Coordinates of C-alpha atoms and ligand atoms in Angstrom, one line a residue:
X128 CA 54.2 -23.2 -38.7
X129 CA 54.1 -26.8 -39.6
X130 CA 56.3 -30.0 -38.2
X131 CA 59.9 -29.6 -38.4
X132 CA 60.3 -33.5 -38.1
X133 CA 63.3 -34.9 -39.3
X134 CA 65.2 -31.7 -39.8
X135 CA 67.4 -32.7 -36.9
X136 CA 68.0 -36.2 -36.9
X137 CA 64.5 -39.1 -37.1
X138 CA 61.3 -38.0 -36.3
X139 CA 61.2 -40.0 -32.8
X140 CA 58.7 -38.9 -30.0
X141 CA 60.1 -38.4 -26.1
X142 CA 61.1 -41.8 -25.1
X143 CA 58.9 -43.5 -27.6
X144 CA 55.4 -41.6 -26.5
X145 CA 52.6 -41.4 -28.8
X146 CA 52.7 -38.5 -31.5
X147 CA 50.3 -35.9 -32.1
X148 CA 49.5 -32.2 -33.9
X149 CA 49.1 -28.9 -31.6
X150 CA 47.4 -27.8 -34.5
X151 CA 44.6 -30.4 -34.4
X152 CA 43.3 -30.7 -30.5
X153 CA 41.7 -33.6 -31.9
X154 CA 44.7 -35.7 -31.7
X155 CA 45.8 -34.9 -28.2
X156 CA 42.1 -34.5 -26.7
X157 CA 42.6 -36.8 -23.5
X158 CA 46.3 -35.1 -23.3
X159 CA 48.3 -34.3 -19.1
X160 CA 51.0 -33.1 -21.3
X161 CA 52.4 -32.0 -24.5
X162 CA 55.7 -32.0 -25.3
X163 CA 57.0 -29.4 -28.3
X164 CA 60.3 -29.2 -29.4
X165 CA 61.9 -25.8 -30.2
X166 CA 65.1 -26.4 -32.0
X167 CA 66.4 -23.0 -31.5
X168 CA 69.8 -20.8 -30.4
X169 CA 69.4 -17.9 -32.9
X170 CA 69.4 -15.9 -29.7
X171 CA 72.7 -17.9 -28.2
X172 CA 76.0 -15.0 -26.9
X173 CA 77.6 -17.4 -27.1
X174 CA 78.4 -21.4 -28.1
X175 CA 75.0 -22.9 -30.5
X176 CA 74.2 -25.9 -31.0
X177 CA 70.9 -25.8 -29.0
X178 CA 68.8 -26.2 -32.1
X179 CA 69.5 -30.4 -31.4
X180 CA 68.4 -30.1 -27.5
X181 CA 65.5 -31.2 -28.5
X182 CA 66.3 -34.4 -30.3
X183 CA 69.3 -35.6 -27.6
X184 CA 67.0 -34.7 -24.8
X185 CA 64.0 -37.3 -26.4
X186 CA 66.2 -39.7 -26.7
X187 CA 69.3 -40.2 -24.0
X188 CA 67.8 -42.8 -22.2
X189 CA 69.7 -46.5 -21.7
X190 CA 66.2 -48.3 -21.4
X191 CA 63.4 -49.4 -24.4
X192 CA 61.4 -45.8 -26.4
X193 CA 57.9 -47.6 -24.7
X194 CA 56.5 -45.0 -23.6
X195 CA 56.8 -46.2 -20.3
X196 CA 59.3 -44.6 -16.9
X197 CA 58.2 -46.0 -14.0
X198 CA 59.7 -44.1 -11.0
X199 CA 61.7 -46.0 -8.6
X200 CA 61.4 -42.7 -5.7
X201 CA 57.4 -42.4 -6.5
X202 CA 56.2 -45.5 -7.5
X203 CA 54.4 -43.9 -10.3
X204 CA 54.3 -43.9 -14.0
X205 CA 54.7 -40.6 -15.1
X206 CA 54.9 -41.7 -18.7
X207 CA 52.7 -44.3 -19.3
X208 CA 49.7 -45.5 -17.0
X209 CA 49.5 -42.2 -14.3
X210 CA 49.9 -39.6 -16.7
X211 CA 48.5 -39.4 -20.6
X212 CA 51.9 -37.4 -22.6
X213 CA 52.1 -37.4 -26.1
X214 CA 54.5 -35.5 -28.7
X215 CA 53.8 -33.2 -31.2
X216 CA 57.3 -33.4 -32.5
X217 CA 59.7 -29.5 -33.2
X218 CA 57.6 -26.9 -33.8
X219 CA 59.0 -24.8 -36.9
X220 CA 61.9 -22.3 -35.9
X221 CA 64.4 -20.9 -37.6
X222 CA 67.3 -19.7 -36.1
X223 CA 67.7 -17.2 -38.7
X224 CA 64.7 -15.4 -37.5
X225 CA 64.1 -14.9 -34.2
X226 CA 61.3 -11.9 -34.2
X227 CA 59.1 -15.2 -35.9
X228 CA 60.2 -18.0 -34.3
X229 CA 58.8 -16.8 -31.3
X230 CA 55.6 -15.5 -32.6
X231 CA 54.9 -19.3 -34.2
X232 CA 56.1 -20.9 -31.2
X233 CA 54.0 -18.6 -28.2
X234 CA 51.2 -19.9 -31.1
X235 CA 51.9 -23.7 -30.7
X236 CA 52.3 -23.6 -26.9
X237 CA 48.9 -21.6 -27.0
X238 CA 47.0 -24.1 -28.4
X239 CA 48.1 -27.1 -26.2
X240 CA 47.7 -24.5 -23.1
X241 CA 44.2 -23.8 -23.8
X242 CA 43.0 -27.5 -24.2
X243 CA 43.6 -27.6 -20.2
X244 CA 46.8 -30.0 -21.1
X245 CA 50.5 -28.6 -19.8
X246 CA 52.5 -27.7 -22.4
X247 CA 56.8 -29.4 -21.9
X248 CA 58.9 -27.2 -24.2
X249 CA 62.2 -29.2 -25.0
X250 CA 65.2 -26.2 -26.1
X251 CA 66.5 -24.5 -27.9
X252 CA 68.4 -21.7 -26.1
X253 CA 66.2 -19.6 -23.2
X254 CA 65.1 -17.5 -25.7
X255 CA 62.2 -19.5 -25.6
X256 CA 61.2 -19.0 -22.7
X257 CA 59.4 -16.0 -23.6
X258 CA 56.8 -17.2 -26.5
X259 CA 56.3 -20.1 -23.7
X260 CA 55.0 -18.4 -20.4
X261 CA 53.3 -16.0 -22.3
X262 CA 51.4 -18.5 -24.4
X263 CA 50.9 -20.3 -21.2
X264 CA 49.7 -16.7 -19.5
X265 CA 47.9 -16.1 -22.8
X266 CA 45.3 -18.7 -22.0
X267 CA 45.5 -18.2 -17.8
X268 CA 45.3 -14.0 -18.1
X269 CA 47.9 -11.8 -17.8
X270 CA 49.8 -11.7 -14.5
X271 CA 47.7 -14.7 -13.4
X272 CA 51.5 -17.2 -13.6
X273 CA 54.1 -17.3 -11.7
X274 CA 57.5 -18.4 -12.6
X275 CA 60.8 -20.4 -10.9
X276 CA 63.4 -20.1 -13.2
X277 CA 66.5 -22.3 -12.5
X278 CA 69.4 -20.8 -13.8
X279 CA 73.2 -19.5 -13.4
X280 CA 72.1 -16.2 -15.0
X281 CA 69.1 -13.8 -14.9
X282 CA 68.1 -13.0 -18.3
X283 CA 66.9 -9.6 -17.7
X284 CA 68.9 -7.8 -19.9
X285 CA 67.4 -5.6 -22.4
X286 CA 68.7 -5.2 -26.2
X287 CA 71.7 -7.7 -27.0
X288 CA 73.2 -7.2 -30.1
X289 CA 70.9 -4.8 -31.2
X290 CA 67.8 -7.1 -30.6
X291 CA 65.6 -7.2 -28.0
X292 CA 65.3 -10.9 -28.7
X293 CA 68.0 -13.4 -27.3
X294 CA 68.6 -15.8 -24.8
X295 CA 70.1 -13.3 -22.2
X296 CA 66.4 -11.2 -22.3
X297 CA 63.4 -13.7 -22.2
X298 CA 62.2 -12.9 -18.4
X299 CA 62.6 -9.1 -18.9
X300 CA 60.2 -9.3 -22.0
X301 CA 57.6 -11.0 -19.7
X302 CA 57.6 -9.2 -17.3
X303 CA 57.4 -6.0 -19.5
X304 CA 54.9 -7.3 -21.4
X305 CA 52.5 -8.0 -18.2
X306 CA 52.7 -11.7 -19.6
X307 CA 54.3 -12.3 -16.0
X308 CA 54.4 -10.3 -12.8
X309 CA 58.1 -9.0 -11.8
X310 CA 57.4 -9.8 -8.0
X311 CA 55.9 -13.6 -8.9
X312 CA 58.5 -14.1 -10.3
X313 CA 62.0 -16.4 -8.0
X314 CA 64.8 -17.7 -9.8
X315 CA 67.1 -19.7 -8.5
X316 CA 70.9 -20.9 -8.8
X317 CA 72.0 -17.4 -10.3
X318 CA 76.2 -17.2 -10.0
X319 CA 79.3 -15.2 -11.7
X320 CA 79.8 -11.6 -13.1
X321 CA 76.4 -11.1 -15.2
X322 CA 74.3 -8.9 -15.3
X323 CA 75.7 -5.3 -14.8
X324 CA 73.8 -3.0 -11.8
X325 CA 71.9 -1.1 -13.9
X326 CA 69.8 -4.8 -14.9
X327 CA 70.5 -5.4 -11.4
X328 CA 68.7 -2.2 -10.0
X329 CA 65.9 -2.9 -13.2
X330 CA 65.6 -6.5 -11.5
X331 CA 64.9 -4.7 -7.9
X332 CA 62.3 -2.5 -9.4
X333 CA 60.6 -5.0 -10.5
X334 CA 60.6 -6.5 -6.9
X335 CA 61.6 -9.5 -8.9
X336 CA 63.1 -12.2 -6.0
X337 CA 66.5 -14.1 -6.8
X338 CA 68.7 -17.0 -4.8
X339 CA 71.8 -16.1 -6.0
X340 CA 74.0 -19.5 -5.0
X341 CA 75.4 -17.2 -2.7
X342 CA 72.3 -17.6 -0.6
X343 CA 71.5 -21.1 -1.3
X344 CA 74.9 -22.3 0.0
X345 CA 74.4 -20.2 3.4
X346 CA 71.3 -21.0 4.2
X347 CA 70.3 -24.3 2.4
X348 CA 68.2 -25.5 -0.9
X349 CA 65.1 -26.9 0.4
X350 CA 64.5 -23.6 3.1
X351 CA 65.1 -21.5 0.1
X352 CA 63.2 -23.0 -1.8
X353 CA 61.1 -23.2 0.6
X354 CA 60.3 -19.4 1.0
X355 CA 60.0 -19.5 -2.7
X356 CA 57.1 -21.9 -2.9
X357 CA 55.3 -19.5 -0.9
X358 CA 55.6 -16.4 -2.9
X359 CA 54.7 -18.5 -6.4
X360 CA 51.6 -19.4 -4.9
X361 CA 50.2 -16.4 -3.5
X362 CA 48.1 -15.0 -5.3
X363 CA 48.6 -16.8 -8.9
X364 CA 46.9 -19.4 -10.5
X365 CA 49.4 -21.8 -11.8
X366 CA 53.5 -21.9 -11.5
X367 CA 55.8 -21.7 -14.9
X368 CA 58.8 -24.1 -14.2
X369 CA 61.8 -22.9 -16.5
X370 CA 65.0 -24.6 -16.4
X371 CA 68.1 -23.8 -17.7
X372 CA 70.5 -26.8 -17.7
X373 CA 73.5 -24.1 -16.9
X374 CA 72.1 -24.1 -13.7
X375 CA 74.1 -26.8 -13.2
X376 CA 78.1 -26.9 -12.2
X377 CA 80.0 -28.0 -15.3
X378 CA 80.8 -30.5 -14.2
X379 CA 76.9 -31.8 -14.1
X380 CA 75.9 -30.6 -17.6
X381 CA 79.3 -29.0 -19.6
X382 CA 77.0 -29.7 -22.9
X383 CA 75.5 -26.0 -22.7
X384 CA 76.8 -22.7 -24.4
X385 CA 77.6 -20.3 -21.5
X386 CA 78.4 -22.6 -18.8
X387 CA 79.2 -20.6 -15.2
X388 CA 81.2 -23.4 -12.6
X389 CA 80.2 -23.4 -9.4
X390 CA 76.8 -24.4 -9.0
X391 CA 73.9 -27.4 -8.1
X392 CA 74.2 -30.9 -8.9
X393 CA 72.4 -32.8 -10.7
X394 CA 70.7 -34.3 -7.7
X395 CA 70.1 -31.1 -6.2
X396 CA 68.2 -29.8 -9.7
X397 CA 66.3 -33.2 -9.7
X398 CA 65.2 -33.1 -5.8
X399 CA 64.1 -29.6 -6.9
X400 CA 62.2 -30.7 -9.6
X401 CA 60.6 -33.2 -7.9
X402 CA 59.2 -31.2 -5.2
X403 CA 58.2 -28.2 -7.7
X404 CA 56.3 -30.5 -9.6
X405 CA 54.6 -32.5 -6.1
X406 CA 53.7 -29.3 -4.1
X407 CA 52.8 -26.9 -6.7
X408 CA 50.3 -26.1 -9.7
X409 CA 52.3 -26.6 -12.4
X410 CA 51.2 -25.1 -16.1
X411 CA 54.0 -25.3 -18.1
X412 CA 57.7 -26.2 -18.3
X413 CA 60.4 -25.4 -20.6
X414 CA 63.7 -27.4 -20.2
X415 CA 66.6 -25.1 -22.1
X416 CA 69.8 -24.7 -23.4
X417 CA 71.4 -28.6 -23.4
X418 CA 73.9 -27.7 -26.8
X419 CA 74.8 -31.4 -27.9
X420 CA 77.8 -30.8 -29.6
X421 CA 79.4 -29.5 -26.5
X422 CA 78.3 -32.0 -24.2
X423 CA 80.6 -35.0 -23.4
X424 CA 79.4 -38.6 -23.3
X425 CA 75.7 -37.3 -23.6
X426 CA 75.8 -35.8 -19.5
X427 CA 73.6 -32.9 -20.3
X428 CA 70.9 -34.9 -22.5
X429 CA 70.4 -37.6 -19.4
X430 CA 70.4 -34.8 -17.0
X431 CA 67.6 -33.4 -18.7
X432 CA 65.6 -36.3 -19.8
X433 CA 65.7 -36.7 -16.3
X434 CA 64.7 -33.7 -15.3
X435 CA 61.4 -34.1 -17.6
X436 CA 60.6 -37.4 -15.9
X437 CA 61.0 -36.2 -12.4
X438 CA 58.4 -33.5 -13.4
X439 CA 56.2 -36.3 -15.4
X440 CA 56.2 -38.3 -12.0
X441 CA 56.0 -35.3 -9.8
X442 CA 52.8 -34.4 -11.5
X443 CA 51.3 -38.0 -11.8
X444 CA 52.2 -38.5 -7.6
X445 CA 50.9 -35.1 -6.9
X446 CA 47.6 -36.1 -8.8
X447 CA 47.0 -39.3 -7.2
X448 CA 47.6 -38.4 -3.8
X449 CA 44.8 -35.8 -4.3
X450 CA 42.4 -37.9 -5.9
X451 CA 42.7 -40.3 -3.1
X452 CA 43.5 -37.8 -0.2
X453 CA 47.1 -39.1 0.7
X454 CA 49.8 -35.9 1.7
X455 CA 53.8 -36.6 1.7
X456 CA 56.7 -35.0 2.1
X457 CA 58.7 -35.0 -1.1
X458 CA 62.0 -34.9 0.4
X459 CA 61.2 -37.9 2.3
X460 CA 61.3 -42.2 1.9
X461 CA 57.8 -42.9 0.3
X462 CA 58.6 -45.8 3.0
X463 CA 54.6 -47.6 4.2
X464 CA 53.1 -44.3 2.3
X465 CA 53.7 -46.6 -1.3
Ligands
LIG736 MN1 71.4 -19.7 -18.1

């Protein structure tokens, strides 16, 4: 259960933020957000490599690793002065033992959530969404956390390769275990040729709401998000945001294990994440499926790094506006509202 340290490269923190130890709450007592690396790709069904995701998401940036990132659009520093962010390093996760890995990751996520800090987990393949969201629900209560899930894939499979644990199944495990409610599960960006009809029938029985790319194109992303936000905040205490980078088109995110053509642009994903972090009570986040060995010019790692920063900036701006009574539409330029 120890920190993996330098197993997958230098033991650095996300863009130079302070380090902490998730098993010792005194090391992050004033934290708003604690970053955890989950370098696990043992649940992958196709191309592997996401065990290197945390390292690359932490480091892929052309600016100094100085623990500060003032947002041009939001006029807050979600990494420095406006939010206290720590990085607890990588949780030890052996990709050859999925059951032990998800158990140990949930313990780490819960240890962060119970202090009131927001856990932000860098994957890793999507297997980790099960312990990530379950660890938050362990603190806030079963069925009290809704899910907004960006992905090309539903990830609601039952058994794959003879196992209940894998990157195509975390969402079913979360609902079956009672950690999350099926009817507070919002999926954005689904497309392609999976899952099969019996899995779609199971999803309908759970009353999951999936905004497929076809619907997003027909209605517009903003309208779909606004509708999803209404469901996510109905009789729930917080929102878990799970971002599979393959929700974006492979042209925008080539470094991933199961690329599916026809997805969102990087710009659409960043704007969506900004809205979620600003408009909703986010209680946990994960960013998954970045596979650096399959990337081109670190396009995917740079995008994932910005997904993290956009989330932190949105949370920081939400808290600042709540403190001074300001309201703002994150779809509009700030203009005089700075
Ligand atoms: Mn996916």
